[in-house]
Tab-separated table of C-alpha atoms in Angstrom:
chain	number	residue	atom	x	y	z
A	1	MET	CA	-56.114	-55.463	10.588
A	2	MET	CA	-55.963	-56.325	6.712
A	3	LYS	CA	-54.300	-54.183	4.506
A	4	LEU	CA	-56.094	-53.131	1.497
A	5	SER	CA	-54.491	-52.111	-1.710
A	6	CYS	CA	-56.304	-48.739	-2.963
A	7	ASN	CA	-55.518	-45.594	-4.810
A	8	ALA	CA	-55.770	-42.085	-3.473
A	9	VAL	CA	-59.288	-41.798	-4.396
A	10	ASP	CA	-60.086	-44.934	-2.075
A	11	GLN	CA	-58.305	-43.429	0.583
A	12	ILE	CA	-59.561	-40.543	1.074
A	13	HIS	CA	-63.015	-42.174	0.891
A	14	GLY	CA	-61.894	-44.305	3.257
A	15	GLY	CA	-60.661	-41.513	5.580
A	16	ALA	CA	-63.739	-39.940	5.668
A	17	GLN	CA	-65.674	-42.741	6.539
A	18	CYS	CA	-63.282	-43.446	9.297
A	19	ARG	CA	-63.354	-40.083	10.695
A	20	PHE	CA	-67.330	-40.043	10.437
A	21	LEU	CA	-68.084	-43.609	12.225
A	22	GLY	CA	-65.300	-43.785	14.847
A	23	PRO	CA	-66.015	-41.771	18.306
A	24	GLN	CA	-64.670	-38.304	18.318
A	25	LYS	CA	-63.229	-36.526	21.176
A	26	ARG	CA	-62.908	-32.940	21.565
A	27	ARG	CA	-59.721	-31.618	20.293
A	28	PRO	CA	-58.264	-28.124	20.881
A	29	GLY	CA	-57.916	-27.463	16.974
A	30	TYR	CA	-58.312	-28.860	13.487
A	31	ALA	CA	-57.073	-32.150	12.298
A	32	PRO	CA	-54.165	-31.915	10.172
A	33	ARG	CA	-53.771	-33.328	6.349
A	34	ARG	CA	-53.875	-37.154	6.549
A	35	LYS	CA	-51.024	-38.834	5.055
A	36	VAL	CA	-51.244	-41.818	3.482
A	37	ALA	CA	-49.426	-44.720	4.661
A	38	PRO	CA	-46.980	-46.540	2.508
A	39	ALA	CA	-48.647	-49.835	3.180
A	40	SER	CA	-51.550	-48.189	1.948
A	41	VAL	CA	-53.835	-48.643	5.026
A	42	VAL	CA	-56.292	-45.804	5.514
A	43	PRO	CA	-55.818	-44.190	8.766
A	44	CYS	CA	-58.540	-43.048	10.836
A	45	ALA	CA	-58.622	-39.374	12.473
A	46	SER	CA	-57.600	-40.962	15.986
A	47	SER	CA	-54.351	-41.921	14.699
A	48	LEU	CA	-53.641	-38.321	13.565
A	49	LYS	CA	-50.944	-36.130	15.345
A	50	LYS	CA	-52.771	-33.385	16.982
A	51	LYS	CA	-51.282	-29.994	16.319
A	52	GLY	CA	-52.063	-26.749	17.994
A	53	ILE	CA	-52.827	-23.565	16.176
A	54	VAL	CA	-53.105	-20.094	17.139
A	55	ALA	CA	-56.159	-19.288	18.918
A	56	VAL	CA	-58.874	-16.728	17.543
A	57	VAL	CA	-61.731	-15.555	18.827
A	58	SER	CA	-64.857	-15.280	16.158
A	59	ASP	CA	-68.387	-15.767	16.259
A	60	ARG	CA	-67.906	-19.172	16.041
A	61	GLY	CA	-65.506	-19.037	19.173
A	62	ALA	CA	-61.937	-19.874	19.861
A	63	VAL	CA	-60.210	-22.142	17.383
A	64	GLY	CA	-57.539	-23.919	19.115
A	65	ALA	CA	-54.513	-22.508	21.313
A	66	GLU	CA	-50.717	-22.873	21.056
A	67	ASN	CA	-49.890	-21.410	24.472
A	68	GLY	CA	-52.862	-22.226	26.276
A	69	PRO	CA	-56.420	-24.048	26.534
A	70	GLY	CA	-58.648	-20.842	25.906
A	71	ARG	CA	-62.075	-21.628	24.489
A	72	VAL	CA	-62.393	-24.511	22.340
A	73	GLU	CA	-65.273	-24.677	19.448
A	74	PRO	CA	-66.382	-28.291	18.824
A	75	MET	CA	-65.637	-29.433	15.614
A	76	SER	CA	-68.752	-30.059	13.404
A	77	LEU	CA	-69.664	-32.564	11.166
A	78	ALA	CA	-68.052	-30.901	8.094
A	79	ASP	CA	-64.833	-30.458	9.975
A	80	ARG	CA	-64.630	-33.940	10.630
A	81	LEU	CA	-65.090	-34.893	6.845
A	82	ARG	CA	-63.453	-32.101	5.069
A	83	GLN	CA	-59.958	-33.212	3.904
A	84	GLY	CA	-57.981	-30.078	5.013
A	85	SER	CA	-56.029	-28.527	7.425
A	86	LEU	CA	-53.990	-25.421	8.355
A	87	ALA	CA	-50.447	-25.575	7.919
A	88	GLU	CA	-47.799	-25.884	10.884
A	89	ASP	CA	-47.578	-22.576	11.301
A	90	GLY	CA	-51.257	-21.814	10.632
A	91	LYS	CA	-50.458	-19.180	7.756
A	92	SER	CA	-51.689	-21.320	4.969
A	93	TYR	CA	-54.295	-23.900	4.363
A	94	LYS	CA	-54.522	-27.438	2.387
A	95	GLU	CA	-57.509	-29.490	1.126
A	96	CYS	CA	-57.745	-32.333	-1.088
A	97	PHE	CA	-60.630	-32.764	-3.851
A	98	ILE	CA	-61.728	-35.394	-5.679
A	99	VAL	CA	-62.780	-34.676	-9.129
A	100	ARG	CA	-66.578	-35.676	-9.567
A	101	SER	CA	-68.166	-36.768	-12.780
A	102	TYR	CA	-70.248	-33.805	-13.277
A	103	GLU	CA	-67.076	-31.457	-13.018
A	104	VAL	CA	-65.807	-32.634	-16.561
A	105	GLY	CA	-66.385	-31.311	-19.720
A	106	MET	CA	-66.143	-32.371	-23.584
A	107	ASN	CA	-62.125	-32.801	-23.091
A	108	LYS	CA	-63.080	-35.411	-20.317
A	109	THR	CA	-61.068	-33.267	-17.698
A	110	ALA	CA	-62.478	-30.781	-15.312
A	111	THR	CA	-63.404	-27.440	-16.382
A	112	VAL	CA	-61.742	-23.910	-15.813
A	113	GLU	CA	-65.216	-23.394	-13.897
A	114	THR	CA	-64.395	-26.384	-11.929
A	115	ILE	CA	-60.939	-25.171	-10.933
A	116	ALA	CA	-62.324	-21.698	-10.136
A	117	ASN	CA	-65.047	-23.350	-7.866
A	118	LEU	CA	-62.664	-25.160	-6.349
A	119	LEU	CA	-60.408	-22.135	-5.397
A	120	GLN	CA	-63.337	-20.108	-4.075
A	121	GLU	CA	-64.094	-23.401	-1.819
A	122	VAL	CA	-61.069	-23.765	-0.547
A	123	GLY	CA	-60.598	-20.236	-0.073
A	124	CYS	CA	-63.777	-19.990	2.189
A	125	ASN	CA	-62.966	-23.280	3.961
A	126	HIS	CA	-59.774	-21.591	5.058
A	127	ALA	CA	-61.470	-18.703	6.359
A	128	GLN	CA	-63.794	-20.735	8.338
A	129	VAL	CA	-61.033	-22.940	9.779
A	130	VAL	CA	-59.530	-19.741	11.129
A	131	GLY	CA	-62.700	-18.482	12.752
A	132	PHE	CA	-64.037	-16.055	10.418
A	133	SER	CA	-67.596	-15.808	9.415
A	134	THR	CA	-69.068	-17.772	6.037
A	135	ASP	CA	-72.217	-15.338	5.919
A	136	GLY	CA	-70.539	-13.066	4.058
A	137	PHE	CA	-67.235	-14.708	2.596
A	138	ALA	CA	-64.579	-14.407	5.241
A	139	THR	CA	-66.227	-11.403	6.827
A	140	THR	CA	-64.329	-10.485	10.410
A	141	THR	CA	-66.106	-9.036	13.467
A	142	THR	CA	-65.355	-5.374	12.522
A	143	MET	CA	-66.622	-6.067	8.766
A	144	ARG	CA	-69.777	-7.779	10.067
A	145	LYS	CA	-70.498	-4.544	12.271
A	146	LEU	CA	-69.585	-2.152	9.773
A	147	HIS	CA	-71.436	-4.116	6.762
A	148	LEU	CA	-68.340	-4.750	4.673
A	149	ILE	CA	-67.950	-7.683	2.398
A	150	TRP	CA	-65.067	-8.779	0.320
A	151	VAL	CA	-65.326	-8.569	-3.614
A	152	THR	CA	-63.317	-9.850	-6.477
A	153	ALA	CA	-61.174	-7.032	-8.180
A	154	ARG	CA	-59.223	-9.596	-10.285
A	155	MET	CA	-58.559	-12.966	-10.893
A	156	HIS	CA	-55.677	-14.845	-12.655
A	157	ILE	CA	-55.538	-18.799	-13.420
A	158	GLU	CA	-53.013	-20.553	-15.181
A	159	ILE	CA	-53.580	-24.262	-15.682
A	160	TYR	CA	-50.686	-26.488	-16.649
A	161	LYS	CA	-52.252	-29.841	-16.795
A	162	TYR	CA	-56.422	-30.231	-16.313
A	163	PRO	CA	-57.207	-33.384	-13.879
A	164	ALA	CA	-59.488	-36.077	-15.166
A	165	TRP	CA	-62.462	-37.306	-13.727
A	166	SER	CA	-61.532	-39.460	-10.259
A	167	ASP	CA	-57.820	-37.608	-10.107
A	168	VAL	CA	-57.334	-36.033	-7.037
A	169	VAL	CA	-55.966	-32.397	-6.400
A	170	GLU	CA	-54.354	-30.869	-3.433
A	171	ILE	CA	-55.003	-27.021	-3.188
A	172	GLU	CA	-52.845	-24.952	-0.956
A	173	THR	CA	-54.065	-21.150	-0.273
A	174	TRP	CA	-53.178	-18.503	1.771
A	175	CYS	CA	-53.782	-14.499	1.929
A	176	GLN	CA	-51.939	-11.590	2.370
A	177	GLY	CA	-52.444	-7.479	2.463
A	178	GLU	CA	-52.598	-5.939	-1.003
A	179	GLY	CA	-51.947	-1.759	-0.193
A	180	ARG	CA	-54.398	0.001	1.740
A	181	ILE	CA	-57.573	-0.556	-0.353
A	182	GLY	CA	-57.652	-4.683	-0.254
A	183	THR	CA	-56.154	-8.066	0.033
A	184	ARG	CA	-54.946	-10.939	-1.954
A	185	ARG	CA	-55.296	-14.498	-2.049
A	186	ASP	CA	-52.838	-16.995	-3.686
A	187	TRP	CA	-53.320	-20.591	-4.900
A	188	ILE	CA	-51.245	-23.683	-5.471
A	189	ILE	CA	-52.848	-26.324	-7.216
A	190	LYS	CA	-50.959	-30.040	-7.279
A	191	ASP	CA	-51.684	-33.518	-8.276
A	192	TYR	CA	-52.226	-35.427	-5.202
A	193	ALA	CA	-50.711	-38.825	-6.320
A	194	THR	CA	-47.527	-37.246	-7.970
A	195	GLY	CA	-47.028	-34.064	-6.147
A	196	LYS	CA	-46.383	-32.090	-9.097
A	197	VAL	CA	-47.676	-28.381	-9.665
A	198	ILE	CA	-50.279	-28.439	-12.297
A	199	GLY	CA	-51.854	-24.802	-11.697
A	200	ARG	CA	-51.422	-21.814	-9.780
A	201	ALA	CA	-53.757	-18.757	-9.330
A	202	THR	CA	-54.034	-15.084	-8.005
A	203	SER	CA	-56.634	-12.929	-7.174
A	204	LYS	CA	-57.069	-9.191	-5.545
A	205	TRP	CA	-60.096	-8.507	-3.346
A	206	VAL	CA	-61.586	-4.969	-2.116
A	207	MET	CA	-63.680	-4.169	0.417
A	208	MET	CA	-67.307	-2.867	-0.163
A	209	ASN	CA	-70.197	-1.474	1.784
A	210	GLN	CA	-73.011	-4.088	1.661
A	211	ASP	CA	-75.581	-1.460	1.824
A	212	THR	CA	-74.385	1.469	-0.336
A	213	ARG	CA	-72.277	-0.974	-2.498
A	214	ARG	CA	-69.647	1.487	-2.551
A	215	LEU	CA	-65.902	0.573	-2.308
A	216	GLN	CA	-64.466	1.515	0.974
A	217	LYS	CA	-60.759	1.314	2.091
A	218	VAL	CA	-59.513	-1.339	4.725
A	219	THR	CA	-59.381	-0.180	8.136
A	220	ASP	CA	-56.481	-0.979	10.782
A	221	ASP	CA	-59.087	-2.980	12.600
A	222	VAL	CA	-59.820	-4.968	9.796
A	223	ARG	CA	-56.500	-5.127	8.741
A	224	GLU	CA	-55.187	-6.503	11.981
A	225	GLU	CA	-57.791	-9.393	12.412
A	226	HIS	CA	-57.262	-10.445	8.734
A	227	LEU	CA	-53.784	-10.481	8.279
A	228	VAL	CA	-52.972	-12.263	11.725
A	229	PHE	CA	-53.213	-15.623	9.683
A	230	ALA	CA	-51.002	-14.371	6.632
A	231	PRO	CA	-47.388	-15.348	6.155
A	232	ARG	CA	-45.123	-12.853	7.754
A	233	GLU	CA	-43.176	-12.340	4.926
A	234	LEU	CA	-44.286	-11.856	1.246
A	235	ARG	CA	-44.987	-15.122	-0.439
A	236	LEU	CA	-46.450	-15.152	-4.082
A	237	ALA	CA	-48.086	-17.908	-6.231
A	238	PHE	CA	-46.116	-15.811	-9.143
A	239	PRO	CA	-42.778	-14.915	-8.016
A	240	GLU	CA	-41.296	-14.127	-11.478
A	241	PRO	CA	-40.680	-10.763	-12.385
A	242	ASN	CA	-42.911	-9.529	-15.138
A	243	ASN	CA	-45.329	-12.728	-14.854
A	244	SER	CA	-48.617	-12.335	-16.790
A	245	SER	CA	-50.770	-12.086	-13.881
A	246	LEU	CA	-49.285	-8.341	-13.807
A	247	LYS	CA	-50.092	-7.498	-17.196
A	248	LYS	CA	-52.757	-5.046	-17.827
A	249	ILE	CA	-55.953	-5.657	-19.806
A	250	ALA	CA	-56.804	-3.360	-22.965
A	251	LYS	CA	-60.502	-2.552	-23.247
A	252	LEU	CA	-61.552	-4.383	-26.292
A	253	GLU	CA	-63.429	-2.127	-28.613
A	254	ASP	CA	-66.554	-2.609	-30.495
A	255	PRO	CA	-66.921	-4.145	-33.271
A	256	ALA	CA	-65.189	-7.329	-32.121
A	257	GLU	CA	-64.672	-10.162	-34.263
A	258	TYR	CA	-66.480	-12.696	-32.074
A	259	SER	CA	-69.607	-12.241	-29.897
A	260	ARG	CA	-72.447	-13.824	-28.036
A	261	LEU	CA	-75.436	-11.209	-26.986
A	262	GLY	CA	-78.005	-11.298	-24.761
A	263	LEU	CA	-76.864	-13.576	-21.803
A	264	VAL	CA	-79.182	-13.774	-18.736
A	265	PRO	CA	-78.021	-14.579	-15.336
A	266	ARG	CA	-79.951	-16.990	-13.636
A	267	ARG	CA	-80.963	-17.186	-9.744
A	268	ALA	CA	-78.457	-20.021	-9.533
A	269	ASP	CA	-75.772	-17.563	-10.541
A	270	LEU	CA	-76.233	-15.110	-7.343
A	271	ASP	CA	-73.945	-15.710	-4.348
A	272	MET	CA	-74.714	-14.975	-0.793
A	273	ASN	CA	-73.727	-11.365	-1.275
A	274	GLN	CA	-76.537	-11.036	-3.667
A	275	HIS	CA	-74.605	-10.109	-6.827
A	276	VAL	CA	-73.482	-12.747	-10.007
A	277	ASN	CA	-70.569	-14.924	-8.575
A	278	ASN	CA	-67.220	-14.360	-9.840
A	279	VAL	CA	-67.138	-17.770	-11.377
A	280	THR	CA	-70.213	-16.909	-13.804
A	281	TYR	CA	-68.250	-14.539	-15.624
A	282	ILE	CA	-65.571	-17.241	-16.904
A	283	GLY	CA	-68.385	-18.976	-18.373
A	284	TRP	CA	-69.672	-15.765	-20.090
A	285	VAL	CA	-66.039	-14.870	-21.304
A	286	LEU	CA	-66.035	-18.512	-23.032
A	287	GLU	CA	-69.358	-18.211	-24.627
A	288	SER	CA	-67.966	-15.738	-27.009
A	289	MET	CA	-64.914	-17.978	-28.189
A	290	PRO	CA	-64.974	-19.054	-31.659
A	291	GLN	CA	-65.834	-23.197	-31.909
A	292	GLU	CA	-62.568	-23.882	-34.157
A	293	VAL	CA	-60.416	-22.663	-30.927
A	294	ILE	CA	-62.439	-24.893	-28.472
A	295	ASP	CA	-62.052	-27.758	-30.761
A	296	SER	CA	-58.583	-27.422	-31.346
A	297	HIS	CA	-57.088	-25.989	-28.190
A	298	GLU	CA	-57.603	-25.727	-24.228
A	299	LEU	CA	-57.344	-22.631	-21.989
A	300	GLN	CA	-54.320	-22.495	-20.156
A	301	THR	CA	-54.613	-19.195	-18.837
A	302	ILE	CA	-57.359	-16.633	-17.985
A	303	THR	CA	-57.186	-12.938	-16.573
A	304	LEU	CA	-60.366	-11.366	-15.442
A	305	ASP	CA	-60.456	-7.678	-14.186
A	306	TYR	CA	-63.969	-6.950	-12.433
A	307	ARG	CA	-65.022	-3.381	-13.308
A	308	ARG	CA	-68.637	-3.594	-11.524
A	309	GLU	CA	-71.281	-5.815	-10.059
A	310	CYS	CA	-74.109	-7.518	-12.469
A	311	GLN	CA	-77.559	-8.123	-11.042
A	312	GLN	CA	-80.114	-10.587	-11.846
A	313	ASP	CA	-81.994	-8.418	-14.150
A	314	ASP	CA	-79.287	-7.373	-16.165
A	315	ILE	CA	-78.634	-8.587	-19.881
A	316	VAL	CA	-75.043	-9.174	-20.943
A	317	ASP	CA	-73.022	-9.297	-24.025
A	318	SER	CA	-69.923	-11.371	-24.393
A	319	LEU	CA	-67.288	-10.131	-27.010
A	320	ALA	CA	-64.023	-11.532	-28.153
A	321	ASP	CA	-61.379	-10.686	-30.606
A	322	VAL	CA	-57.795	-12.013	-31.196
A	323	GLU	CA	-54.844	-10.214	-29.182
A	324	HIS	CA	-51.838	-9.781	-31.265
A	325	VAL	CA	-48.575	-10.011	-29.233
A	326	GLU	CA	-45.040	-8.946	-30.407
A	327	ASN	CA	-43.068	-12.280	-28.833
A	328	ALA	CA	-43.765	-15.679	-27.648
A	329	GLU	CA	-42.974	-14.821	-23.895
A	330	ALA	CA	-45.882	-12.562	-23.814
A	331	ILE	CA	-47.742	-15.165	-24.500
A	332	LEU	CA	-46.004	-17.935	-22.275
A	333	GLY	CA	-44.558	-16.027	-19.620
A	334	SER	CA	-41.925	-16.495	-17.184
A	335	LYS	CA	-41.113	-20.145	-15.765
A	336	GLY	CA	-40.835	-20.437	-12.213
A	337	THR	CA	-40.189	-22.340	-9.400
A	338	ASN	CA	-43.950	-23.037	-8.596
A	339	GLY	CA	-44.901	-24.335	-11.984
A	340	SER	CA	-44.627	-23.472	-15.602
A	341	PRO	CA	-46.693	-24.757	-18.860
A	342	ALA	CA	-45.961	-28.189	-19.926
A	343	ALA	CA	-46.942	-28.012	-23.522
A	344	SER	CA	-44.490	-27.045	-26.368
A	345	GLU	CA	-43.036	-23.346	-26.304
A	346	ASN	CA	-43.560	-23.209	-30.006
A	347	ARG	CA	-45.458	-19.818	-30.614
A	348	ASN	CA	-47.716	-21.132	-33.303
A	349	ASN	CA	-49.409	-23.686	-30.437
A	350	TYR	CA	-50.728	-20.553	-28.700
A	351	ARG	CA	-53.677	-18.222	-29.428
A	352	GLN	CA	-54.323	-15.172	-27.094
A	353	PHE	CA	-57.691	-13.253	-27.026
A	354	LEU	CA	-59.029	-10.294	-25.458
A	355	HIS	CA	-62.762	-10.278	-23.875
A	356	LEU	CA	-65.266	-7.767	-22.864
A	357	LEU	CA	-68.413	-8.523	-21.081
A	358	ARG	CA	-70.845	-5.394	-20.715
A	359	ILE	CA	-74.384	-4.261	-20.175
A	360	SER	CA	-76.396	-4.992	-23.591
A	361	GLY	CA	-78.375	-1.698	-22.639
A	362	ASP	CA	-75.882	1.146	-21.979
A	363	GLY	CA	-72.678	-0.610	-23.060
A	364	SER	CA	-70.967	-0.123	-19.556
A	365	ASP	CA	-68.028	-2.357	-18.788
A	366	ILE	CA	-68.849	-5.309	-16.253
A	367	ASN	CA	-65.202	-7.602	-16.976
A	368	ARG	CA	-62.175	-7.199	-18.812
A	369	GLY	CA	-60.278	-10.451	-19.941
A	370	ARG	CA	-57.523	-12.024	-21.484
A	371	THR	CA	-57.376	-15.938	-22.542
A	372	VAL	CA	-54.175	-17.804	-23.687
A	373	TRP	CA	-54.838	-21.135	-25.167
A	374	ARG	CA	-52.640	-23.711	-26.054
A	375	LYS	CA	-53.033	-26.830	-28.571
A	376	LYS	CA	-54.497	-29.643	-27.306
A	377	PRO	CA	-51.833	-32.665	-26.301
A	378	ALA	CA	-52.149	-35.542	-28.845
A	379	ARG	CA	-54.475	-38.670	-27.356
C-alpha cells in the first residue's frame, strides 16, 4: 500500500471514509479510538483491536459484553463514522473533532460557544454509546417512565488556548454523582496533535419532571442505572482546592455599567426539552460585554449558574459590570495537573466581570455569571 503523508485532519477524514466504505462485521462493542500509525498510513476499522465493554440493557438493546455474549445492538452508521470510543474500563469517553470554518469567530479561532457545543455533543455521544436514550439528553429507563430529564444547574469552562480552523481537538468526558439532587459531568480538552491540555470544564445537573417543570431528587433506581458507568473513585477535571469552579457568584445589582436589553429567543435556540439551550445563554452573556474588552482580550473562564428556565416568548436583558478582586490569585485560580493558563500571570493582563440575565418584564433572574478575560497574545 502506498504510504501517504497527511496531517491529523486528513487522517480523521480518511479513517471515516475507510470505515464507511469497508465491509463491516457485527461486533460486540464500539470501535476504540483509532491510533495513528507512525508511518502516517490511515488504518481501517477492520484493523482495530476489539475491546469489550460492560453490558447494559436499554431501549437501544445490549451494548457489548465483557463476561458473555449477551444481546448486541448492531452498530449504526453514526457509530461507524464517529471518531470516539469508551475507555478500556468503560468509565469515560473520548472523541475527536475537527474545528470547522463556521465554528471560528473574529479571532480566527473557535468561539466559546463552539467549545460549549462540542462539550454537549461529546456528553450526549457518551450517553448514547453506553445505551442511554438521546430523546431527553441521557435519560435512563426509569427516568423515561417517570417523565424525568436532566437540566443544567452550573457550567464552568476554562480555555487556555483556543483551537483554530482545521485544528483537531480530543475531548474526554465522564459523569459522577453529585449529592442527592443531581449529577456532575467533567471534561478535559486536548490538542490532538500535541496532546497538551488546552481547556477543562465541569458541570452540575439536576433532575426535573418534564410535565410539572419542578426539580426532583435523584432516586436510587436512577442513580444505580446512571452511575454504573462512572469512575469508582472520585475524579475531577479541577482537583485543585479552592479552584475557580467552586466560587460563588454574587448577584449583579442594577444599574449595571453595561447592558444589552430586549434579547429574544429564536426558534433555533430551543432544545429537545423545549427550553432554551444552555449554550444560548453564553451568547447572551457576551452580548453585554464592552467592545473595548472584546477587541483587546479573549475569554479565559466563564461560569454560569442557571436559576430558571427561559421560554420562547420571554424577553431577556443582559447586564454586565466589572468585578473587583482582592488579589491576582482570585482571577487566575490554582495551577493543576490537568492544565493551567498559558498566558502571563501579570494581574494587569486580566479583567473580571459579573453578569446577570433576567426576564425583561418582572426582573426575575434567569442566569448569574462570571467571566475572566486575558489580554490577547501578540500575533
